[in-house]
PDB file of C-alpha atoms in Angstrom:
ATOM      1  CA  MET A   1     -52.552  54.175 193.959  1.00 41.00           C
ATOM      2  CA  ALA A   2     -50.716  57.359 193.148  1.00 39.00           C
ATOM      3  CA  THR A   3     -49.370  59.687 195.804  1.00 41.00           C
ATOM      4  CA  ASP A   4     -49.753  63.644 195.856  1.00 41.00           C
ATOM      5  CA  ASN A   5     -46.003  64.096 196.063  1.00 42.00           C
ATOM      6  CA  ALA A   6     -42.810  62.338 194.813  1.00 41.00           C
ATOM      7  CA  THR A   7     -39.308  62.899 195.891  1.00 42.00           C
ATOM      8  CA  ALA A   8     -36.910  63.665 192.880  1.00 41.00           C
ATOM      9  CA  ALA A   9     -34.228  61.019 192.676  1.00 46.00           C
ATOM     10  CA  GLY A  10     -30.893  62.205 194.452  1.00 47.00           C
ATOM     11  CA  ASN A  11     -32.744  65.308 195.719  1.00 50.00           C
ATOM     12  CA  ASP A  12     -34.447  66.379 198.940  1.00 58.00           C
ATOM     13  CA  ALA A  13     -36.935  68.460 197.099  1.00 68.00           C
ATOM     14  CA  ILE A  14     -40.507  67.328 196.986  1.00 81.00           C
ATOM     15  CA  PHE A  15     -42.326  67.900 193.735  1.00 85.00           C
ATOM     16  CA  SER A  16     -46.154  67.480 193.218  1.00 92.00           C
ATOM     17  CA  LEU A  17     -47.331  64.573 191.095  1.00 92.00           C
ATOM     18  CA  GLU A  18     -48.634  67.406 188.572  1.00 92.00           C
ATOM     19  CA  GLN A  19     -45.198  68.875 188.367  1.00 90.00           C
ATOM     20  CA  MET A  20     -43.637  65.358 187.700  1.00 89.00           C
ATOM     21  CA  ARG A  21     -46.266  64.661 185.024  1.00 91.00           C
ATOM     22  CA  GLY A  22     -45.546  68.007 183.466  1.00 90.00           C
ATOM     23  CA  ALA A  23     -41.970  67.096 183.257  1.00 88.00           C
ATOM     24  CA  TYR A  24     -42.703  63.881 181.352  1.00 88.00           C
ATOM     25  CA  GLU A  25     -45.244  65.757 179.139  1.00 89.00           C
ATOM     26  CA  HIS A  26     -42.403  68.289 178.256  1.00 84.00           C
ATOM     27  CA  ARG A  27     -40.303  65.167 177.237  1.00 85.00           C
ATOM     28  CA  ALA A  28     -43.111  63.937 175.109  1.00 88.00           C
ATOM     29  CA  LEU A  29     -43.180  67.216 173.203  1.00 87.00           C
ATOM     30  CA  TRP A  30     -39.390  66.970 172.519  1.00 84.00           C
ATOM     31  CA  LEU A  31     -39.954  63.453 171.000  1.00 86.00           C
ATOM     32  CA  HIS A  32     -42.792  64.826 169.045  1.00 88.00           C
ATOM     33  CA  TYR A  33     -40.806  67.677 167.336  1.00 84.00           C
ATOM     34  CA  LEU A  34     -37.873  65.589 166.787  1.00 84.00           C
ATOM     35  CA  ALA A  35     -40.051  62.911 165.185  1.00 84.00           C
ATOM     36  CA  GLU A  36     -41.903  65.628 163.164  1.00 84.00           C
ATOM     37  CA  LYS A  37     -38.511  66.778 161.872  1.00 81.00           C
ATOM     38  CA  ALA A  38     -37.426  63.219 161.121  1.00 80.00           C
ATOM     39  CA  VAL A  39     -40.572  62.602 158.987  1.00 74.00           C
ATOM     40  CA  GLU A  40     -39.927  65.845 157.078  1.00 74.00           C
ATOM     41  CA  ASP A  41     -36.376  64.542 156.338  1.00 74.00           C
ATOM     42  CA  GLY A  42     -37.684  61.227 155.260  1.00 71.00           C
ATOM     43  CA  GLU A  43     -36.857  58.892 158.165  1.00 74.00           C
ATOM     44  CA  ASN A  44     -37.544  58.399 161.745  1.00 71.00           C
ATOM     45  CA  GLY A  45     -35.301  55.315 162.216  1.00 80.00           C
ATOM     46  CA  PRO A  46     -32.561  57.225 163.867  1.00 86.00           C
ATOM     47  CA  LEU A  47     -35.032  58.198 166.593  1.00 87.00           C
ATOM     48  CA  HIS A  48     -35.697  54.484 167.284  1.00 87.00           C
ATOM     49  CA  GLN A  49     -31.928  53.882 167.394  1.00 90.00           C
ATOM     50  CA  ALA A  50     -31.306  56.743 169.712  1.00 90.00           C
ATOM     51  CA  ILE A  51     -33.869  55.822 172.179  1.00 92.00           C
ATOM     52  CA  LEU A  52     -32.920  52.302 172.106  1.00 93.00           C
ATOM     53  CA  LYS A  53     -29.362  53.471 172.786  1.00 94.00           C
ATOM     54  CA  CYS A  54     -30.500  55.358 175.788  1.00 93.00           C
ATOM     55  CA  GLY A  55     -32.254  52.176 176.993  1.00 95.00           C
ATOM     56  CA  LEU A  56     -29.027  50.190 176.619  1.00 96.00           C
ATOM     57  CA  TYR A  57     -27.126  52.821 178.441  1.00 95.00           C
ATOM     58  CA  HIS A  58     -29.586  52.464 181.394  1.00 95.00           C
ATOM     59  CA  ALA A  59     -29.245  48.801 181.376  1.00 97.00           C
ATOM     60  CA  ASP A  60     -25.553  49.203 182.047  1.00 96.00           C
ATOM     61  CA  VAL A  61     -25.837  52.138 184.559  1.00 96.00           C
ATOM     62  CA  ARG A  62     -28.821  51.557 186.363  1.00 95.00           C
ATOM     63  CA  PHE A  63     -29.800  48.038 186.096  1.00 96.00           C
ATOM     64  CA  ALA A  64     -26.805  45.861 185.624  1.00 94.00           C
ATOM     65  CA  PRO A  65     -25.928  43.294 186.600  1.00 94.00           C
ATOM     66  CA  PHE A  66     -29.430  41.633 186.646  1.00 94.00           C
ATOM     67  CA  THR A  67     -29.412  39.640 189.814  1.00 95.00           C
ATOM     68  CA  SER A  68     -33.241  39.158 190.567  1.00 97.00           C
ATOM     69  CA  MET A  69     -36.517  40.311 189.380  1.00 97.00           C
ATOM     70  CA  ASP A  70     -37.136  41.964 192.823  1.00 97.00           C
ATOM     71  CA  ASP A  71     -33.699  43.951 192.350  1.00 96.00           C
ATOM     72  CA  PHE A  72     -34.716  44.858 188.781  1.00 97.00           C
ATOM     73  CA  ASP A  73     -38.441  45.886 189.906  1.00 97.00           C
ATOM     74  CA  GLU A  74     -36.982  48.121 192.758  1.00 96.00           C
ATOM     75  CA  VAL A  75     -35.172  50.241 190.173  1.00 97.00           C
ATOM     76  CA  PHE A  76     -37.886  49.995 187.332  1.00 97.00           C
ATOM     77  CA  GLN A  77     -40.795  51.038 189.741  1.00 97.00           C
ATOM     78  CA  SER A  78     -38.885  53.685 191.697  1.00 95.00           C
ATOM     79  CA  GLU A  79     -40.435  56.949 192.541  1.00 93.00           C
ATOM     80  CA  PRO A  80     -41.505  59.223 191.173  1.00 92.00           C
ATOM     81  CA  ALA A  81     -42.152  57.105 187.903  1.00 94.00           C
ATOM     82  CA  LYS A  82     -44.343  54.626 189.917  1.00 96.00           C
ATOM     83  CA  SER A  83     -46.606  57.296 190.961  1.00 96.00           C
ATOM     84  CA  VAL A  84     -46.411  59.337 187.664  1.00 96.00           C
ATOM     85  CA  PHE A  85     -47.474  56.272 185.526  1.00 97.00           C
ATOM     86  CA  GLU A  86     -49.605  54.871 188.264  1.00 98.00           C
ATOM     87  CA  MET A  87     -47.678  51.555 188.102  1.00 98.00           C
ATOM     88  CA  GLU A  88     -49.565  48.405 189.423  1.00 98.00           C
ATOM     89  CA  THR A  89     -47.715  45.142 189.996  1.00 98.00           C
ATOM     90  CA  ILE A  90     -49.949  42.390 188.539  1.00 98.00           C
ATOM     91  CA  GLU A  91     -47.451  39.435 189.049  1.00 98.00           C
ATOM     92  CA  LYS A  92     -44.065  39.133 190.318  1.00 98.00           C
ATOM     93  CA  ASP A  93     -42.016  36.154 190.921  1.00 98.00           C
ATOM     94  CA  LYS A  94     -38.333  34.885 190.148  1.00 97.00           C
ATOM     95  CA  ASP A  95     -39.127  34.740 186.368  1.00 98.00           C
ATOM     96  CA  THR A  96     -41.997  37.231 185.805  1.00 98.00           C
ATOM     97  CA  LEU A  97     -42.691  40.958 186.225  1.00 98.00           C
ATOM     98  CA  SER A  98     -46.102  42.082 185.013  1.00 98.00           C
ATOM     99  CA  ILE A  99     -46.923  45.742 185.593  1.00 98.00           C
ATOM    100  CA  ASP A 100     -49.859  47.775 184.282  1.00 98.00           C
ATOM    101  CA  PHE A 101     -49.541  51.388 183.844  1.00 98.00           C
ATOM    102  CA  HIS A 102     -52.967  53.270 184.340  1.00 98.00           C
ATOM    103  CA  TYR A 103     -51.723  56.635 183.074  1.00 98.00           C
ATOM    104  CA  CYS A 104     -49.236  58.019 180.611  1.00 98.00           C
ATOM    105  CA  PRO A 105     -48.226  61.598 180.698  1.00 97.00           C
ATOM    106  CA  LEU A 106     -46.453  61.256 177.208  1.00 96.00           C
ATOM    107  CA  VAL A 107     -49.856  60.192 175.652  1.00 97.00           C
ATOM    108  CA  GLU A 108     -51.637  63.082 177.425  1.00 96.00           C
ATOM    109  CA  ALA A 109     -49.215  65.496 176.045  1.00 96.00           C
ATOM    110  CA  TRP A 110     -49.706  64.194 172.441  1.00 96.00           C
ATOM    111  CA  LYS A 111     -53.458  64.268 172.987  1.00 97.00           C
ATOM    112  CA  LYS A 112     -53.127  67.858 174.039  1.00 95.00           C
ATOM    113  CA  LEU A 113     -51.496  68.699 170.883  1.00 95.00           C
ATOM    114  CA  GLY A 114     -54.349  67.203 169.015  1.00 96.00           C
ATOM    115  CA  LEU A 115     -52.283  64.375 167.412  1.00 95.00           C
ATOM    116  CA  PRO A 116     -54.222  61.775 165.415  1.00 95.00           C
ATOM    117  CA  GLN A 117     -54.180  58.276 167.114  1.00 95.00           C
ATOM    118  CA  ASP A 118     -51.781  56.698 164.518  1.00 93.00           C
ATOM    119  CA  GLU A 119     -49.202  59.417 165.414  1.00 92.00           C
ATOM    120  CA  ILE A 120     -49.589  58.970 168.963  1.00 96.00           C
ATOM    121  CA  SER A 121     -49.128  55.210 168.618  1.00 96.00           C
ATOM    122  CA  ALA A 122     -45.974  55.717 166.462  1.00 92.00           C
ATOM    123  CA  LEU A 123     -44.358  57.992 169.103  1.00 94.00           C
ATOM    124  CA  CYS A 124     -45.273  55.560 171.839  1.00 96.00           C
ATOM    125  CA  ASP A 125     -43.508  52.866 169.956  1.00 94.00           C
ATOM    126  CA  ILE A 126     -40.355  55.016 169.618  1.00 93.00           C
ATOM    127  CA  ALA A 127     -40.526  55.940 173.417  1.00 95.00           C
ATOM    128  CA  MET A 128     -40.915  52.195 174.332  1.00 97.00           C
ATOM    129  CA  ASP A 129     -37.557  51.698 172.732  1.00 95.00           C
ATOM    130  CA  GLY A 130     -36.031  52.876 175.934  1.00 95.00           C
ATOM    131  CA  ASP A 131     -37.493  49.975 177.943  1.00 97.00           C
ATOM    132  CA  ARG A 132     -36.773  47.571 174.957  1.00 97.00           C
ATOM    133  CA  GLY A 133     -33.234  48.756 175.289  1.00 97.00           C
ATOM    134  CA  ILE A 134     -33.014  48.235 178.984  1.00 98.00           C
ATOM    135  CA  ILE A 135     -34.215  44.513 178.477  1.00 97.00           C
ATOM    136  CA  GLU A 136     -32.037  43.979 175.457  1.00 97.00           C
ATOM    137  CA  GLY A 137     -28.885  45.409 177.457  1.00 97.00           C
ATOM    138  CA  LEU A 138     -29.548  42.967 180.294  1.00 97.00           C
ATOM    139  CA  GLY A 139     -29.633  39.993 177.768  1.00 96.00           C
ATOM    140  CA  CYS A 140     -31.547  37.578 180.083  1.00 97.00           C
ATOM    141  CA  LEU A 141     -34.954  39.039 179.789  1.00 97.00           C
ATOM    142  CA  LYS A 142     -37.853  39.282 177.326  1.00 98.00           C
ATOM    143  CA  PHE A 143     -40.038  42.150 176.938  1.00 98.00           C
ATOM    144  CA  ASP A 144     -43.631  42.115 175.819  1.00 98.00           C
ATOM    145  CA  LEU A 145     -46.288  45.039 175.463  1.00 98.00           C
ATOM    146  CA  PRO A 146     -49.588  43.407 174.830  1.00 98.00           C
ATOM    147  CA  LYS A 147     -51.612  46.695 175.438  1.00 98.00           C
ATOM    148  CA  THR A 148     -50.891  50.358 175.364  1.00 98.00           C
ATOM    149  CA  ILE A 149     -52.763  53.457 176.220  1.00 98.00           C
ATOM    150  CA  ALA A 150     -51.340  54.979 173.008  1.00 98.00           C
ATOM    151  CA  ASN A 151     -53.291  52.294 171.130  1.00 97.00           C
ATOM    152  CA  GLY A 152     -56.565  53.293 172.915  1.00 96.00           C
ATOM    153  CA  ASP A 153     -56.169  50.455 175.526  1.00 98.00           C
ATOM    154  CA  ASP A 154     -57.289  51.302 179.159  1.00 98.00           C
ATOM    155  CA  VAL A 155     -53.702  50.259 180.341  1.00 98.00           C
ATOM    156  CA  CYS A 156     -50.197  49.702 179.146  1.00 98.00           C
ATOM    157  CA  GLN A 157     -49.113  46.219 180.058  1.00 98.00           C
ATOM    158  CA  ILE A 158     -45.606  45.543 180.338  1.00 98.00           C
ATOM    159  CA  ARG A 159     -44.397  41.949 180.715  1.00 98.00           C
ATOM    160  CA  ILE A 160     -41.061  41.104 181.481  1.00 98.00           C
ATOM    161  CA  THR A 161     -40.049  37.462 181.678  1.00 98.00           C
ATOM    162  CA  ARG A 162     -36.636  35.490 182.011  1.00 97.00           C
ATOM    163  CA  LYS A 163     -35.501  34.076 178.730  1.00 95.00           C
TER     164      LYS A 163
END
């Protein structure tokens, strides 16, 4: 399922899977420390808004216009993310894209910090606003997340369907 090496987008350099996972774990630490500060200040709503805005940006820059589920999937499951998250396509047709993620480097980073399950789940929910923003920005798709590794499930199930 996962490969030993992944090519960095727009670069000829080859990075190991562990190096790429380390980069995602580093991103997870940023989010944790930002969220920790937001909670100290009394609100983490701006974090949700900022990550959603990032997703909306990617909807315009990387995914728009939506032409087909195949074209969307080609970008969504591009390397190195496909290998890093151990993505498995469960179902794909013109109206549906179902992907299971078998690994999450963000969750692994939060576990290494010793964060409690409820905090890991909350951080995951914030991080998933990026994907929610992509879907919202395209306007013609619906996003469901029935299971997450952050909540203790064995996989993250991302389900994308046409409205």
